[in-house]
Every structure is written in C-alpha cells, then in structure tokens.
Amino acid sequence: MTATALTLLAVLAVVPVVLGRFTRTAPPWRTIALAAGMIVVLGVAAVFALGTDRVTGVPAVITYFLVALVAVTGGTAMVRGALVTGGIPPWRSPGDGSEDVAGDDAESVGADRARTPPPAGTPPAADAATSPDERRDPSIAPLRGGRVIGYLERLVVVGALATHWPEAIAIAMAVKGLGRYPELREPGAAEQFIIGTFASVIWAAAAAGVGQILVR
C-alpha cells in the first residue's frame, strides 16, 4: 500500500503540469473537473496511506519530496478551479494576447488591473487628472511574482506542518497580506486574494496531511 500511495502522489505532482495548459482554452467545467479529480485522488492516497506501516529512511525522503511537489504543482490547479467555481476567470481570454493573469496566486489579478494602461484615445485632460500612481508605467508593477509567492506559500505550509510548527503559516499569511495590501483596494482584488489563498493553503495542508500519515 505504501507503493500505491507514493504512486498516487507522483501522479498528482505530474498531472497538473501536463493538463494545466489545456484547461486554459477549455470550457470552465474542465478546470473544475481537474481540481475535483485531484481532490478525489488525494483522498484515495490518504486511504492507502492509512493502511501502511510507518515509512522510514529513503521512502520517507521520497514521501517528503513528493508531498512538496504535490503541494506546489497541484495548488495551481486548485486555485484555478476555486476561482472558476466562484465565477472569477483565473486568466483573460486567449484572444486578447495576455498571459495567465492569476497563475496560481489569484491576487495578482488586482495588480494587473492597477498597471493596465488607459484605453486608446483617452483625452489628455483625463490623463492629466489622474494621480501619479495611476499614470505609472504599465510595465512596472507595484508587486509582481504572484506565481512564485504561491509556490513559496505552499512550501511554507508543508514545511510548517512537517516540523510541527503551524505558527509559521500564520506568519507567512501575515507577511503576504501586508505585502499585498495596496493591491487589495482594487475592485474585486480582495475576493480573488481570499479565494486564491484559501484554496492554496488548504490544498498544501491536505497534501502535507497525507505525508504525515505515511511518516507517522
């Protein structure tokens, strides 16, 4: 059963990377289906983990490695699925030439809106009436790196639970909230921040839980 549980974790680490790009241009239900399917597979892995003896040595190292990968790669699909379920598109339409807006950290959408240039043909007077912050170069973001922040956030969750120091999660969330505060004033940014963060943290905690069952 240990081998089966580890195999399922390996599948969860790879599938989001392979299928994630395809869901961008697919109907929204496929994004939700991918996230739901991953939850089911993780649950099955937990069931198999419950029926195993405690893993030690090399298998334990492999377990920690796979759990970290599952948390990082799977979190992207979970955040996108949560956003689509909540009626928030995690990326812009493919026809507008934009890149993935939410990545796996949904609050990046607010930052993207903040640096969107004014529409073509905007009267100079209207531009002059805006504040210096609103006239900032659209290529300069007040806070960038949402995808990397999401990866690091989930690694912190896994590490905190593995070392039995859950307080580290609260510290990471506080730092993240303070850093994103200026962007949270953008319309809709707070909702995206909350949904993205909760989906990311819950998935990472669930993955870490399966790992803890195996190495208990």
PDB file of C-alpha atoms in Angstrom:
ATOM      1  CA  MET A   1       0.000   0.000   0.000  1.00  0.00           C
ATOM      2  CA  THR A   2       2.925   2.332   0.585  1.00  0.00           C
ATOM      3  CA  ALA A   3       3.974   1.998  -3.045  1.00  0.00           C
ATOM      4  CA  THR A   4       0.416   2.719  -4.184  1.00  0.00           C
ATOM      5  CA  ALA A   5       0.167   5.826  -2.023  1.00  0.00           C
ATOM      6  CA  LEU A   6       3.511   7.127  -3.297  1.00  0.00           C
ATOM      7  CA  THR A   7       2.496   6.389  -6.885  1.00  0.00           C
ATOM      8  CA  LEU A   8      -0.708   8.381  -6.461  1.00  0.00           C
ATOM      9  CA  LEU A   9       1.287  11.282  -5.034  1.00  0.00           C
ATOM     10  CA  ALA A  10       3.612  11.138  -8.038  1.00  0.00           C
ATOM     11  CA  VAL A  11       0.604  11.233 -10.361  1.00  0.00           C
ATOM     12  CA  LEU A  12      -0.775  14.258  -8.513  1.00  0.00           C
ATOM     13  CA  ALA A  13       2.568  16.012  -8.889  1.00  0.00           C
ATOM     14  CA  VAL A  14       2.691  15.491 -12.661  1.00  0.00           C
ATOM     15  CA  VAL A  15      -0.912  15.692 -13.865  1.00  0.00           C
ATOM     16  CA  PRO A  16      -1.474  19.417 -13.097  1.00  0.00           C
ATOM     17  CA  VAL A  17       1.650  20.329 -15.062  1.00  0.00           C
ATOM     18  CA  VAL A  18       0.596  18.227 -18.048  1.00  0.00           C
ATOM     19  CA  LEU A  19      -3.086  19.177 -18.123  1.00  0.00           C
ATOM     20  CA  GLY A  20      -2.904  22.699 -16.721  1.00  0.00           C
ATOM     21  CA  ARG A  21      -2.189  24.357 -20.064  1.00  0.00           C
ATOM     22  CA  PHE A  22      -5.010  22.509 -21.798  1.00  0.00           C
ATOM     23  CA  THR A  23      -7.592  23.795 -19.338  1.00  0.00           C
ATOM     24  CA  ARG A  24      -6.823  27.414 -20.238  1.00  0.00           C
ATOM     25  CA  THR A  25      -8.608  27.179 -23.580  1.00  0.00           C
ATOM     26  CA  ALA A  26     -11.083  24.503 -22.486  1.00  0.00           C
ATOM     27  CA  PRO A  27     -14.604  25.048 -21.106  1.00  0.00           C
ATOM     28  CA  PRO A  28     -14.640  26.141 -17.446  1.00  0.00           C
ATOM     29  CA  TRP A  29     -16.081  22.829 -16.288  1.00  0.00           C
ATOM     30  CA  ARG A  30     -12.833  21.088 -17.241  1.00  0.00           C
ATOM     31  CA  THR A  31     -10.867  23.318 -14.889  1.00  0.00           C
ATOM     32  CA  ILE A  32     -13.294  22.447 -12.102  1.00  0.00           C
ATOM     33  CA  ALA A  33     -13.213  18.764 -13.064  1.00  0.00           C
ATOM     34  CA  LEU A  34      -9.407  18.700 -12.893  1.00  0.00           C
ATOM     35  CA  ALA A  35      -9.438  20.208  -9.407  1.00  0.00           C
ATOM     36  CA  ALA A  36     -12.195  17.862  -8.238  1.00  0.00           C
ATOM     37  CA  GLY A  37     -10.413  14.846  -9.662  1.00  0.00           C
ATOM     38  CA  MET A  38      -7.225  15.783  -7.847  1.00  0.00           C
ATOM     39  CA  ILE A  39      -9.116  16.019  -4.564  1.00  0.00           C
ATOM     40  CA  VAL A  40     -10.500  12.526  -5.117  1.00  0.00           C
ATOM     41  CA  VAL A  41      -7.076  11.093  -5.964  1.00  0.00           C
ATOM     42  CA  LEU A  42      -5.536  12.724  -2.892  1.00  0.00           C
ATOM     43  CA  GLY A  43      -8.304  11.224  -0.781  1.00  0.00           C
ATOM     44  CA  VAL A  44      -7.608   7.777  -2.216  1.00  0.00           C
ATOM     45  CA  ALA A  45      -3.904   8.256  -1.480  1.00  0.00           C
ATOM     46  CA  ALA A  46      -4.805   9.099   2.122  1.00  0.00           C
ATOM     47  CA  VAL A  47      -6.856   5.898   2.413  1.00  0.00           C
ATOM     48  CA  PHE A  48      -3.942   3.801   1.184  1.00  0.00           C
ATOM     49  CA  ALA A  49      -1.587   5.698   3.496  1.00  0.00           C
ATOM     50  CA  LEU A  50      -3.757   4.791   6.478  1.00  0.00           C
ATOM     51  CA  GLY A  51      -3.262   1.122   5.716  1.00  0.00           C
ATOM     52  CA  THR A  52       0.539   1.260   5.631  1.00  0.00           C
ATOM     53  CA  ASP A  53       3.221   0.920   8.229  1.00  0.00           C
ATOM     54  CA  ARG A  54       5.349   3.935   9.106  1.00  0.00           C
ATOM     55  CA  VAL A  55       7.834   4.686   6.334  1.00  0.00           C
ATOM     56  CA  THR A  56      11.425   5.491   7.252  1.00  0.00           C
ATOM     57  CA  GLY A  57      14.738   6.052   5.544  1.00  0.00           C
ATOM     58  CA  VAL A  58      14.720   6.586   1.781  1.00  0.00           C
ATOM     59  CA  PRO A  59      10.938   6.086   1.408  1.00  0.00           C
ATOM     60  CA  ALA A  60      10.399   8.852   3.967  1.00  0.00           C
ATOM     61  CA  VAL A  61      12.644  11.205   1.997  1.00  0.00           C
ATOM     62  CA  ILE A  62      10.752  10.349  -1.183  1.00  0.00           C
ATOM     63  CA  THR A  63       7.491  10.996   0.639  1.00  0.00           C
ATOM     64  CA  TYR A  64       8.521  14.477   1.738  1.00  0.00           C
ATOM     65  CA  PHE A  65       9.765  15.271  -1.770  1.00  0.00           C
ATOM     66  CA  LEU A  66       6.547  14.108  -3.422  1.00  0.00           C
ATOM     67  CA  VAL A  67       4.380  15.937  -0.909  1.00  0.00           C
ATOM     68  CA  ALA A  68       6.228  19.179  -1.631  1.00  0.00           C
ATOM     69  CA  LEU A  69       5.782  18.670  -5.379  1.00  0.00           C
ATOM     70  CA  VAL A  70       2.092  17.857  -5.000  1.00  0.00           C
ATOM     71  CA  ALA A  71       1.551  20.973  -2.903  1.00  0.00           C
ATOM     72  CA  VAL A  72       3.366  23.246  -5.362  1.00  0.00           C
ATOM     73  CA  THR A  73       2.098  21.930  -8.696  1.00  0.00           C
ATOM     74  CA  GLY A  74      -1.350  20.864  -7.548  1.00  0.00           C
ATOM     75  CA  GLY A  75      -2.035  24.170  -5.859  1.00  0.00           C
ATOM     76  CA  THR A  76      -2.144  25.919  -9.211  1.00  0.00           C
ATOM     77  CA  ALA A  77      -4.974  23.720 -10.444  1.00  0.00           C
ATOM     78  CA  MET A  78      -6.821  24.031  -7.145  1.00  0.00           C
ATOM     79  CA  VAL A  79      -6.700  27.831  -7.165  1.00  0.00           C
ATOM     80  CA  ARG A  80      -7.890  27.994 -10.747  1.00  0.00           C
ATOM     81  CA  GLY A  81     -10.690  25.557 -10.013  1.00  0.00           C
ATOM     82  CA  ALA A  82     -11.779  27.564  -6.973  1.00  0.00           C
ATOM     83  CA  LEU A  83     -11.777  30.803  -8.952  1.00  0.00           C
ATOM     84  CA  VAL A  84     -13.808  29.346 -11.807  1.00  0.00           C
ATOM     85  CA  THR A  85     -16.278  27.878  -9.318  1.00  0.00           C
ATOM     86  CA  GLY A  86     -16.621  31.333  -7.778  1.00  0.00           C
ATOM     87  CA  GLY A  87     -17.247  32.912 -11.176  1.00  0.00           C
ATOM     88  CA  ILE A  88     -13.845  34.593 -11.378  1.00  0.00           C
ATOM     89  CA  PRO A  89     -11.826  33.808 -14.536  1.00  0.00           C
ATOM     90  CA  PRO A  90      -8.250  32.957 -13.474  1.00  0.00           C
ATOM     91  CA  TRP A  91      -6.926  34.205 -16.806  1.00  0.00           C
ATOM     92  CA  ARG A  92      -8.017  36.570 -19.532  1.00  0.00           C
ATOM     93  CA  SER A  93      -9.477  35.347 -22.760  1.00  0.00           C
ATOM     94  CA  PRO A  94      -6.857  33.885 -25.120  1.00  0.00           C
ATOM     95  CA  GLY A  95      -7.830  36.366 -27.822  1.00  0.00           C
ATOM     96  CA  ASP A  96      -6.595  39.460 -26.014  1.00  0.00           C
ATOM     97  CA  GLY A  97      -2.952  38.418 -26.161  1.00  0.00           C
ATOM     98  CA  SER A  98      -2.468  38.457 -22.412  1.00  0.00           C
ATOM     99  CA  GLU A  99      -0.618  35.946 -20.311  1.00  0.00           C
ATOM    100  CA  ASP A 100      -2.012  33.930 -17.440  1.00  0.00           C
ATOM    101  CA  VAL A 101      -3.324  36.559 -15.035  1.00  0.00           C
ATOM    102  CA  ALA A 102      -3.860  34.575 -11.891  1.00  0.00           C
ATOM    103  CA  GLY A 103      -1.214  31.946 -12.369  1.00  0.00           C
ATOM    104  CA  ASP A 104      -1.700  30.195  -9.092  1.00  0.00           C
ATOM    105  CA  ASP A 105      -1.942  33.283  -6.949  1.00  0.00           C
ATOM    106  CA  ALA A 106      -5.227  34.948  -7.726  1.00  0.00           C
ATOM    107  CA  GLU A 107      -4.500  38.266  -6.084  1.00  0.00           C
ATOM    108  CA  SER A 108      -2.127  39.036  -8.945  1.00  0.00           C
ATOM    109  CA  VAL A 109      -5.233  40.000 -10.910  1.00  0.00           C
ATOM    110  CA  GLY A 110      -5.587  43.121  -8.817  1.00  0.00           C
ATOM    111  CA  ALA A 111      -2.020  44.156  -9.546  1.00  0.00           C
ATOM    112  CA  ASP A 112      -2.584  43.584 -13.254  1.00  0.00           C
ATOM    113  CA  ARG A 113      -5.582  45.878 -13.207  1.00  0.00           C
ATOM    114  CA  ALA A 114      -3.611  48.534 -11.381  1.00  0.00           C
ATOM    115  CA  ARG A 115      -0.999  48.688 -14.133  1.00  0.00           C
ATOM    116  CA  THR A 116      -3.359  48.434 -17.131  1.00  0.00           C
ATOM    117  CA  PRO A 117      -2.758  51.425 -19.459  1.00  0.00           C
ATOM    118  CA  PRO A 118      -5.678  53.749 -20.321  1.00  0.00           C
ATOM    119  CA  PRO A 119      -7.704  52.907 -23.438  1.00  0.00           C
ATOM    120  CA  ALA A 120      -6.538  54.301 -26.761  1.00  0.00           C
ATOM    121  CA  GLY A 121      -7.921  57.735 -27.461  1.00  0.00           C
ATOM    122  CA  THR A 122      -8.170  58.817 -23.839  1.00  0.00           C
ATOM    123  CA  PRO A 123      -8.194  62.645 -23.781  1.00  0.00           C
ATOM    124  CA  PRO A 124      -5.002  64.208 -22.399  1.00  0.00           C
ATOM    125  CA  ALA A 125      -7.057  66.123 -19.859  1.00  0.00           C
ATOM    126  CA  ALA A 126      -8.387  62.904 -18.401  1.00  0.00           C
ATOM    127  CA  ASP A 127      -4.873  61.527 -18.135  1.00  0.00           C
ATOM    128  CA  ALA A 128      -3.643  64.700 -16.504  1.00  0.00           C
ATOM    129  CA  ALA A 129      -6.371  64.443 -13.916  1.00  0.00           C
ATOM    130  CA  THR A 130      -5.136  61.091 -12.752  1.00  0.00           C
ATOM    131  CA  SER A 131      -2.758  60.656  -9.870  1.00  0.00           C
ATOM    132  CA  PRO A 132       0.937  59.810 -10.347  1.00  0.00           C
ATOM    133  CA  ASP A 133       0.194  56.253  -9.215  1.00  0.00           C
ATOM    134  CA  GLU A 134      -2.471  55.874 -11.890  1.00  0.00           C
ATOM    135  CA  ARG A 135      -0.090  57.219 -14.558  1.00  0.00           C
ATOM    136  CA  ARG A 136       2.710  54.821 -13.647  1.00  0.00           C
ATOM    137  CA  ASP A 137       4.387  52.920 -16.420  1.00  0.00           C
ATOM    138  CA  PRO A 138       2.156  49.895 -17.109  1.00  0.00           C
ATOM    139  CA  SER A 139       5.237  47.707 -17.340  1.00  0.00           C
ATOM    140  CA  ILE A 140       6.108  48.470 -13.701  1.00  0.00           C
ATOM    141  CA  ALA A 141       4.006  46.535 -11.240  1.00  0.00           C
ATOM    142  CA  PRO A 142       3.721  47.601  -7.576  1.00  0.00           C
ATOM    143  CA  LEU A 143       4.073  43.937  -6.610  1.00  0.00           C
ATOM    144  CA  ARG A 144       4.887  41.149  -9.002  1.00  0.00           C
ATOM    145  CA  GLY A 145       5.692  37.463  -8.710  1.00  0.00           C
ATOM    146  CA  GLY A 146       2.282  36.088  -7.737  1.00  0.00           C
ATOM    147  CA  ARG A 147       3.117  32.654  -9.109  1.00  0.00           C
ATOM    148  CA  VAL A 148       6.349  32.402  -7.126  1.00  0.00           C
ATOM    149  CA  ILE A 149       4.608  33.686  -3.998  1.00  0.00           C
ATOM    150  CA  GLY A 150       2.062  30.897  -4.360  1.00  0.00           C
ATOM    151  CA  TYR A 151       4.780  28.271  -4.678  1.00  0.00           C
ATOM    152  CA  LEU A 152       6.631  29.567  -1.632  1.00  0.00           C
ATOM    153  CA  GLU A 153       3.412  29.861   0.343  1.00  0.00           C
ATOM    154  CA  ARG A 154       2.615  26.195  -0.156  1.00  0.00           C
ATOM    155  CA  LEU A 155       6.166  25.138   0.657  1.00  0.00           C
ATOM    156  CA  VAL A 156       5.886  27.070   3.918  1.00  0.00           C
ATOM    157  CA  VAL A 157       2.653  25.246   4.753  1.00  0.00           C
ATOM    158  CA  VAL A 158       4.191  21.834   4.056  1.00  0.00           C
ATOM    159  CA  GLY A 159       7.356  22.669   5.982  1.00  0.00           C
ATOM    160  CA  ALA A 160       5.454  24.127   8.926  1.00  0.00           C
ATOM    161  CA  LEU A 161       3.251  21.062   9.296  1.00  0.00           C
ATOM    162  CA  ALA A 162       6.152  18.656   8.778  1.00  0.00           C
ATOM    163  CA  THR A 163       8.130  20.337  11.556  1.00  0.00           C
ATOM    164  CA  HIS A 164       5.063  20.671  13.809  1.00  0.00           C
ATOM    165  CA  TRP A 165       5.315  24.471  13.810  1.00  0.00           C
ATOM    166  CA  PRO A 166       1.948  25.612  12.400  1.00  0.00           C
ATOM    167  CA  GLU A 167       2.563  29.128  13.681  1.00  0.00           C
ATOM    168  CA  ALA A 168       4.803  29.610  10.645  1.00  0.00           C
ATOM    169  CA  ILE A 169       1.708  29.506   8.451  1.00  0.00           C
ATOM    170  CA  ALA A 170       0.181  32.444  10.318  1.00  0.00           C
ATOM    171  CA  ILE A 171       3.427  34.381   9.963  1.00  0.00           C
ATOM    172  CA  ALA A 172       3.557  33.700   6.219  1.00  0.00           C
ATOM    173  CA  MET A 173      -0.069  34.752   5.772  1.00  0.00           C
ATOM    174  CA  ALA A 174       0.550  37.966   7.701  1.00  0.00           C
ATOM    175  CA  VAL A 175       3.563  38.828   5.562  1.00  0.00           C
ATOM    176  CA  LYS A 176       1.628  38.053   2.403  1.00  0.00           C
ATOM    177  CA  GLY A 177      -1.355  40.141   3.456  1.00  0.00           C
ATOM    178  CA  LEU A 178       0.794  43.130   4.354  1.00  0.00           C
ATOM    179  CA  GLY A 179       2.699  42.899   1.095  1.00  0.00           C
ATOM    180  CA  ARG A 180      -0.463  42.701  -0.981  1.00  0.00           C
ATOM    181  CA  TYR A 181      -2.404  45.317   0.980  1.00  0.00           C
ATOM    182  CA  PRO A 182      -2.042  48.169  -1.568  1.00  0.00           C
ATOM    183  CA  GLU A 183      -3.416  45.919  -4.313  1.00  0.00           C
ATOM    184  CA  LEU A 184      -6.341  44.686  -2.240  1.00  0.00           C
ATOM    185  CA  ARG A 185      -8.017  48.072  -2.655  1.00  0.00           C
ATOM    186  CA  GLU A 186      -8.564  47.324  -6.340  1.00  0.00           C
ATOM    187  CA  PRO A 187     -12.149  46.275  -7.242  1.00  0.00           C
ATOM    188  CA  GLY A 188     -12.587  42.552  -6.747  1.00  0.00           C
ATOM    189  CA  ALA A 189      -8.994  42.015  -5.646  1.00  0.00           C
ATOM    190  CA  ALA A 190      -9.895  41.125  -2.057  1.00  0.00           C
ATOM    191  CA  GLU A 191     -12.218  38.320  -3.153  1.00  0.00           C
ATOM    192  CA  GLN A 192      -9.588  36.929  -5.503  1.00  0.00           C
ATOM    193  CA  PHE A 193      -6.962  37.155  -2.783  1.00  0.00           C
ATOM    194  CA  ILE A 194      -9.112  35.299  -0.257  1.00  0.00           C
ATOM    195  CA  ILE A 195     -10.243  32.549  -2.632  1.00  0.00           C
ATOM    196  CA  GLY A 196      -6.763  32.034  -4.046  1.00  0.00           C
ATOM    197  CA  THR A 197      -5.057  31.987  -0.666  1.00  0.00           C
ATOM    198  CA  PHE A 198      -7.575  29.656   0.968  1.00  0.00           C
ATOM    199  CA  ALA A 199      -7.524  27.190  -1.928  1.00  0.00           C
ATOM    200  CA  SER A 200      -3.726  27.236  -1.990  1.00  0.00           C
ATOM    201  CA  VAL A 201      -3.260  26.764   1.752  1.00  0.00           C
ATOM    202  CA  ILE A 202      -5.971  24.113   2.134  1.00  0.00           C
ATOM    203  CA  TRP A 203      -4.516  22.032  -0.694  1.00  0.00           C
ATOM    204  CA  ALA A 204      -0.991  22.288   0.701  1.00  0.00           C
ATOM    205  CA  ALA A 205      -2.234  21.314   4.163  1.00  0.00           C
ATOM    206  CA  ALA A 206      -4.121  18.329   2.753  1.00  0.00           C
ATOM    207  CA  ALA A 207      -1.048  17.140   0.855  1.00  0.00           C
ATOM    208  CA  ALA A 208       1.069  17.567   3.976  1.00  0.00           C
ATOM    209  CA  GLY A 209      -1.510  15.577   5.925  1.00  0.00           C
ATOM    210  CA  VAL A 210      -1.128  12.587   3.615  1.00  0.00           C
ATOM    211  CA  GLY A 211       2.628  12.814   4.040  1.00  0.00           C
ATOM    212  CA  GLN A 212       2.297  12.889   7.813  1.00  0.00           C
ATOM    213  CA  ILE A 213       0.129   9.772   7.720  1.00  0.00           C
ATOM    214  CA  LEU A 214       2.870   7.946   5.830  1.00  0.00           C
ATOM    215  CA  VAL A 215       5.732   9.020   8.104  1.00  0.00           C
ATOM    216  CA  ARG A 216       3.760   8.989  11.367  1.00  0.00           C
TER     217      ARG A 216
END
